[in-house]
Short mmCIF file of N, CA and C in Angstrom, two decimals:
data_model
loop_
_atom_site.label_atom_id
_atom_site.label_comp_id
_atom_site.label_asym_id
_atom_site.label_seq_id
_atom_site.Cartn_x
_atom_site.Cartn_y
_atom_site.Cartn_z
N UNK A 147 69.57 13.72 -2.86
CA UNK A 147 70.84 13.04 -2.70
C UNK A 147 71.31 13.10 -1.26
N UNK A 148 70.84 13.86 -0.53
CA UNK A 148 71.53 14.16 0.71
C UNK A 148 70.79 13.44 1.53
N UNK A 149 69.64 12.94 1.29
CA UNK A 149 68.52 12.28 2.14
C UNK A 149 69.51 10.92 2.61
N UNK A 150 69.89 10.32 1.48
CA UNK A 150 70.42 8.68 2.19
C UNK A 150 71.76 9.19 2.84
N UNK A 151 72.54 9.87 3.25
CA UNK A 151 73.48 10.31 3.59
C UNK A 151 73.00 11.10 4.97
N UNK A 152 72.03 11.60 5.34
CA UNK A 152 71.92 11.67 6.43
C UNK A 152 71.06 11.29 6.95
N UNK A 153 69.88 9.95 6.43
CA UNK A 153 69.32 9.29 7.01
C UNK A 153 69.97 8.07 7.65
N UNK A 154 71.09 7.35 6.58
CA UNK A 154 71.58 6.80 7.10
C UNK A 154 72.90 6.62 8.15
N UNK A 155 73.17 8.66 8.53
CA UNK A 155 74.42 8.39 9.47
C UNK A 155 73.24 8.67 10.62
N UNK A 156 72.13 9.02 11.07
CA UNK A 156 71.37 9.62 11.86
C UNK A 156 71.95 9.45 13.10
N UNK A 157 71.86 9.56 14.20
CA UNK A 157 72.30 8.99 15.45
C UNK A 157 71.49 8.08 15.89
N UNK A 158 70.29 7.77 15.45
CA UNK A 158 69.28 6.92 15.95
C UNK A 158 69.30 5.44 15.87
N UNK A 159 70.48 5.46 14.87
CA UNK A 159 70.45 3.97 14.13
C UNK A 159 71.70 3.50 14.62
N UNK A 160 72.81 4.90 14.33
CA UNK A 160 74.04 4.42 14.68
C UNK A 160 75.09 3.81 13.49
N UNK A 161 74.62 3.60 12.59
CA UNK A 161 75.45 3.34 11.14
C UNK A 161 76.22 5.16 10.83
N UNK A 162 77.39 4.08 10.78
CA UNK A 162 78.44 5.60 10.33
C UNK A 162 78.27 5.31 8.39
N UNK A 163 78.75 6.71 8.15
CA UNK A 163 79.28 6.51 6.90
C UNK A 163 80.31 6.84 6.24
N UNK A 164 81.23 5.87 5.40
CA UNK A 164 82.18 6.67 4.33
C UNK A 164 81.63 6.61 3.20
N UNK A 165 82.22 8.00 2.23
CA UNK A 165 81.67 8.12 1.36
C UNK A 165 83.05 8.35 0.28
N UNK A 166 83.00 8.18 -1.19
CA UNK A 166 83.76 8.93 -2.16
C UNK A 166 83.13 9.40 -3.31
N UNK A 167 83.79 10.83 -3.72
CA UNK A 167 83.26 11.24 -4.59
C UNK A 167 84.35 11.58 -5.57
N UNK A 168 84.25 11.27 -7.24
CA UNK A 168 85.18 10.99 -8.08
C UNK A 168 85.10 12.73 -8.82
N UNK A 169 86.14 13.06 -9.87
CA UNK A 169 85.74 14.29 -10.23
C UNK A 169 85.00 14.03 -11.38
N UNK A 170 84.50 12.78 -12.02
CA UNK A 170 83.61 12.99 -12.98
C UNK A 170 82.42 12.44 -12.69
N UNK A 171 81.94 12.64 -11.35
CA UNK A 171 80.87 12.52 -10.77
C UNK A 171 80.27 10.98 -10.00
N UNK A 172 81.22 10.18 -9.76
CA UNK A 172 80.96 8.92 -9.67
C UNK A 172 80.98 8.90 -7.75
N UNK A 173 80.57 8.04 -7.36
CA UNK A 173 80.28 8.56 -6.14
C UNK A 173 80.16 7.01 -4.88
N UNK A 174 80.63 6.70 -4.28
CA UNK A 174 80.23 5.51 -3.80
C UNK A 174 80.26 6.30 -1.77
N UNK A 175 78.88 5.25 -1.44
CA UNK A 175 78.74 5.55 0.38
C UNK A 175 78.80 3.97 0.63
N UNK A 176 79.41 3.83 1.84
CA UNK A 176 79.71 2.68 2.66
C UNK A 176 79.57 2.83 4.13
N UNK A 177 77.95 2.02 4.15
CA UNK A 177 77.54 1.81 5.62
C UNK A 177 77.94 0.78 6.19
N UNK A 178 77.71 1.20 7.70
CA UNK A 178 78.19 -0.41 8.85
C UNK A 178 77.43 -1.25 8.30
N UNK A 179 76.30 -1.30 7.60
CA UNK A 179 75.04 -2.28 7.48
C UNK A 179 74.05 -1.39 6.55
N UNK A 180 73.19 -2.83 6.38
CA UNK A 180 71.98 -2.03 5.50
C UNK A 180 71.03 -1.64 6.47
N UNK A 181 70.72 -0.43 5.98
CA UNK A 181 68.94 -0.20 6.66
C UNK A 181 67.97 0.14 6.17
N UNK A 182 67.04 0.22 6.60
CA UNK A 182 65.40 0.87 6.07
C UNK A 182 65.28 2.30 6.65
N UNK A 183 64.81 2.89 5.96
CA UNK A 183 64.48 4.60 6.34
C UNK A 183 62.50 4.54 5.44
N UNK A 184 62.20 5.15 6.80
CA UNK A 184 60.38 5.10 6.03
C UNK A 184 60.85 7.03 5.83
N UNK A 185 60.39 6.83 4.70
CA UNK A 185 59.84 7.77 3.78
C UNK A 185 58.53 7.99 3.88
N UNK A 186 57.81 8.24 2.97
CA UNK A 186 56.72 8.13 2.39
C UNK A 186 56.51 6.72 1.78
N UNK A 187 57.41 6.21 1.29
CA UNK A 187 57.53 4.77 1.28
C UNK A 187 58.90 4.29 2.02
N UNK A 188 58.90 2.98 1.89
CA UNK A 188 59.90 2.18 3.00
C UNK A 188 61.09 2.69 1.73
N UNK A 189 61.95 2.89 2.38
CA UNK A 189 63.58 3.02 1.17
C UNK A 189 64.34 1.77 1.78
N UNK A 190 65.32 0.93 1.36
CA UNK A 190 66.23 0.18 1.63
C UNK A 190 67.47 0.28 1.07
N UNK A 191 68.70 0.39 1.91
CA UNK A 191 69.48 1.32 1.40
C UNK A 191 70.78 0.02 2.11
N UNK A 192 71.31 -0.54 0.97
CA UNK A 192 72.38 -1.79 0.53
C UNK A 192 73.60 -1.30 1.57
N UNK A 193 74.60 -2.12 2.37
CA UNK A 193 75.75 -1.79 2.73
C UNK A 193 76.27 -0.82 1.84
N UNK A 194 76.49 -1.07 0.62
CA UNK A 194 76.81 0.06 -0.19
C UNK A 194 76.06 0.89 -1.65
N UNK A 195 75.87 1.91 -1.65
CA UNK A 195 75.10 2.94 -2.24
C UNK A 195 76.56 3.45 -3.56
N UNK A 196 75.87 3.36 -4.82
CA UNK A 196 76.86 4.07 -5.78
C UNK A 196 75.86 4.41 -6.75
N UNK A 197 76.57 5.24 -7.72
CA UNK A 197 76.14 5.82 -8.68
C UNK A 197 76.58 6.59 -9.21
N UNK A 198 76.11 7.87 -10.20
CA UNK A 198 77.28 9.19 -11.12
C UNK A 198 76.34 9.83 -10.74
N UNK A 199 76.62 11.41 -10.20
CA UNK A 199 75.96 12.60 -9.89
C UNK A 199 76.23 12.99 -11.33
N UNK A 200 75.19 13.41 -12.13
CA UNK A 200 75.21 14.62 -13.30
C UNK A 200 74.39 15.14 -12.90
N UNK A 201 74.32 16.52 -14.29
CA UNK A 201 73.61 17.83 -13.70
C UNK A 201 71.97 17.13 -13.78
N UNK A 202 71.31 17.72 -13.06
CA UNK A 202 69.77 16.89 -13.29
C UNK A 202 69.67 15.43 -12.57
N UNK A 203 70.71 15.02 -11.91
CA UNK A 203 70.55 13.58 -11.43
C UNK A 203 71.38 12.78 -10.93
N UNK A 204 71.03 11.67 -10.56
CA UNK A 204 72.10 10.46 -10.21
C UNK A 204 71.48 9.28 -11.31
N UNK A 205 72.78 9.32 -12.36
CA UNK A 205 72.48 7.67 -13.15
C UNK A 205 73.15 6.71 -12.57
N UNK A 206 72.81 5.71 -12.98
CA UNK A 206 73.56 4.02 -12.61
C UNK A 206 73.63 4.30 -10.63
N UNK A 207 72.54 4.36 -10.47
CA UNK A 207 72.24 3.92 -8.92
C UNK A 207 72.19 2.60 -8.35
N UNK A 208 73.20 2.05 -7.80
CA UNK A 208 72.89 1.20 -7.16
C UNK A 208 72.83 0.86 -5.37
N UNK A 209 72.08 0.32 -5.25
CA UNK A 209 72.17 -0.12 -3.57
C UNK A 209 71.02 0.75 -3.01
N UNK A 210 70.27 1.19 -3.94
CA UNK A 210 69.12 1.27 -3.40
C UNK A 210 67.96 0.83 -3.54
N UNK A 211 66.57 0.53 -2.78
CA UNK A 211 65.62 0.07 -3.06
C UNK A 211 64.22 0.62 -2.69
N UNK A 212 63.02 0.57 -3.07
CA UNK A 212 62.46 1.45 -2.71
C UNK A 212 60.23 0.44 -2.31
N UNK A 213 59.85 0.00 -1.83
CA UNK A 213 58.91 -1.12 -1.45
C UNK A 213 57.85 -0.42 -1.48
N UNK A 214 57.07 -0.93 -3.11
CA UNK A 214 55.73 -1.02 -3.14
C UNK A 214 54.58 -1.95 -2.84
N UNK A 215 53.89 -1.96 -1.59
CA UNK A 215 53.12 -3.31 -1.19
C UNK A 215 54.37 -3.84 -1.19
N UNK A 216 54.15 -5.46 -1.53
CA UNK A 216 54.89 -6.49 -1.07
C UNK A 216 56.64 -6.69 -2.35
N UNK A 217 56.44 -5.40 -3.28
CA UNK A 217 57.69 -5.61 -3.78
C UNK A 217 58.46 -4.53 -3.89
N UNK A 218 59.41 -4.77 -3.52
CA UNK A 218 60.82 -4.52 -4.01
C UNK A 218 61.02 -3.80 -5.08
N UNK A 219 61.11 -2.61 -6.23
CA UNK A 219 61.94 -1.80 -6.88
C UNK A 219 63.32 -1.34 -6.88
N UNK A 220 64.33 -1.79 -7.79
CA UNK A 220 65.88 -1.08 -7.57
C UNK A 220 65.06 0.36 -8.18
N UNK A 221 66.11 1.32 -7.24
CA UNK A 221 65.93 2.65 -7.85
C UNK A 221 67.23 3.04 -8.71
N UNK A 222 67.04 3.22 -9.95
CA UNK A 222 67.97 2.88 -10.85
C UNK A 222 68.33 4.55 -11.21
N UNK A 223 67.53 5.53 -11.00
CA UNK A 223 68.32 6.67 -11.09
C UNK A 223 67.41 7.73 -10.19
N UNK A 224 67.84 9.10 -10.30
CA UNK A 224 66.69 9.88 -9.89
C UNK A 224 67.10 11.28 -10.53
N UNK A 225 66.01 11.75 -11.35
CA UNK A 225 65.69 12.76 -11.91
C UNK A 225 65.18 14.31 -11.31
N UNK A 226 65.69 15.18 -11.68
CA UNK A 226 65.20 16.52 -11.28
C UNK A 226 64.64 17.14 -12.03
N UNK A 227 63.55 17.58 -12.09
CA UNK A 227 63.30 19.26 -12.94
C UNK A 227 63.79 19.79 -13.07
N UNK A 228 64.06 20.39 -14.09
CA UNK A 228 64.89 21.25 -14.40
C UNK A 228 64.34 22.49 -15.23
N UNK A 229 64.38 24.04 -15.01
CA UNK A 229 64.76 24.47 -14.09
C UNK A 229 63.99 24.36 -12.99
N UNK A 230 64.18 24.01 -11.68
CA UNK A 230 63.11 23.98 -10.26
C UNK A 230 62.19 24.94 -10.53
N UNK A 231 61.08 24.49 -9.70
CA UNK A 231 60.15 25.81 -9.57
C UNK A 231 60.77 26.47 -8.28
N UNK A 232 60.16 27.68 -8.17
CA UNK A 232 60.43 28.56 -7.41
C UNK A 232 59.81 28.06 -5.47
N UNK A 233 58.65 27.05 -6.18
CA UNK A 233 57.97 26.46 -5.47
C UNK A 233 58.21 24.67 -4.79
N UNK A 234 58.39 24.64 -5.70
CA UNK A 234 58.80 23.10 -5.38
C UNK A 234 59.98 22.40 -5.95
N UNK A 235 60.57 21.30 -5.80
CA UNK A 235 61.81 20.78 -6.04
C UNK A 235 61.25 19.43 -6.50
N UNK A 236 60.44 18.75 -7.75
CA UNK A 236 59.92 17.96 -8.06
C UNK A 236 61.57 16.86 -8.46
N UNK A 237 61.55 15.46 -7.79
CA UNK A 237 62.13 13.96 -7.95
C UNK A 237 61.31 12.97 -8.90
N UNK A 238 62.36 12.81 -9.89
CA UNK A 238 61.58 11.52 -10.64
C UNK A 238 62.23 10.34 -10.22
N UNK A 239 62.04 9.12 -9.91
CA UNK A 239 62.72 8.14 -9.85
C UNK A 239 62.81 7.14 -10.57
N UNK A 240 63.92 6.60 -11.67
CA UNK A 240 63.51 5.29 -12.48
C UNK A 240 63.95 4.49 -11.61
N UNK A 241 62.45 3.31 -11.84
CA UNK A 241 62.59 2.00 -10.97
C UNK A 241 62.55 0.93 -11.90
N UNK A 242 62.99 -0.93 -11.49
CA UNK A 242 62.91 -2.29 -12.20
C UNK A 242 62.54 -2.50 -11.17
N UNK A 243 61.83 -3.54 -11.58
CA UNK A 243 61.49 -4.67 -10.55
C UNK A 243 62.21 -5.63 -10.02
N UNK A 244 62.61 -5.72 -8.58
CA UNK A 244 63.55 -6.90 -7.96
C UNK A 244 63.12 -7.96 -7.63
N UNK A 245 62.55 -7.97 -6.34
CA UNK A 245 61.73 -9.21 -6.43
C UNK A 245 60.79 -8.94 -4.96
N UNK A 246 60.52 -10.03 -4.05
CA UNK A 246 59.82 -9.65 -3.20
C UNK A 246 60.35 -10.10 -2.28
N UNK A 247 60.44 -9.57 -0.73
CA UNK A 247 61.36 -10.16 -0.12
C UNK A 247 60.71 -10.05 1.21
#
């Protein structure tokens, strides 16, 4: 969760961000603009980013995207293990298909 939040204020790019966070976990970020952050894959990350933090995750994600080859995936939530390993911090991500762009 913290990845698009400080990939996208980085200094490199120059996009600021506001963000809100609700007390029953609802959450919205608002960039100057959209950008791309390479990952391991390309991420694309919408003027605005929302979704609900629960325990184990973020449901109803929107404004993000995530490019396999030539398409496009919304990343529609992202999942944690639960409990972590001691070792690793394993991410699941549910994706749809958007389109190709």
């Amino acid at each position: 969760m913290i990845i698009p939040f400080e990939a996208a204020s980085s200094p490199s790019n120059g996009t600021s961000v506001k963000y809100f966070l609700d007390s029953n976990g609802s959450f919205s970020v608002e960039l100057d603009g959209p950008c791309y952050v390479d990952f391991e894959y390309l991420v694309y990350y919408e003027t605005r980013v929302s979704g609900v933090v629960k325990y184990g995750g973020i449901d109803d994600l929107k404004g993000v995207k995530v490019r396999r080859f030539l398409i496009w995936l919304d990343v529609d939530a992202i999942k944690v293990d639960l409990p972590p390993s001691q070792y690793e911090l394993v991410l699941h991500f549910s994706m749809s298909l958007d389109s190709v762009r």
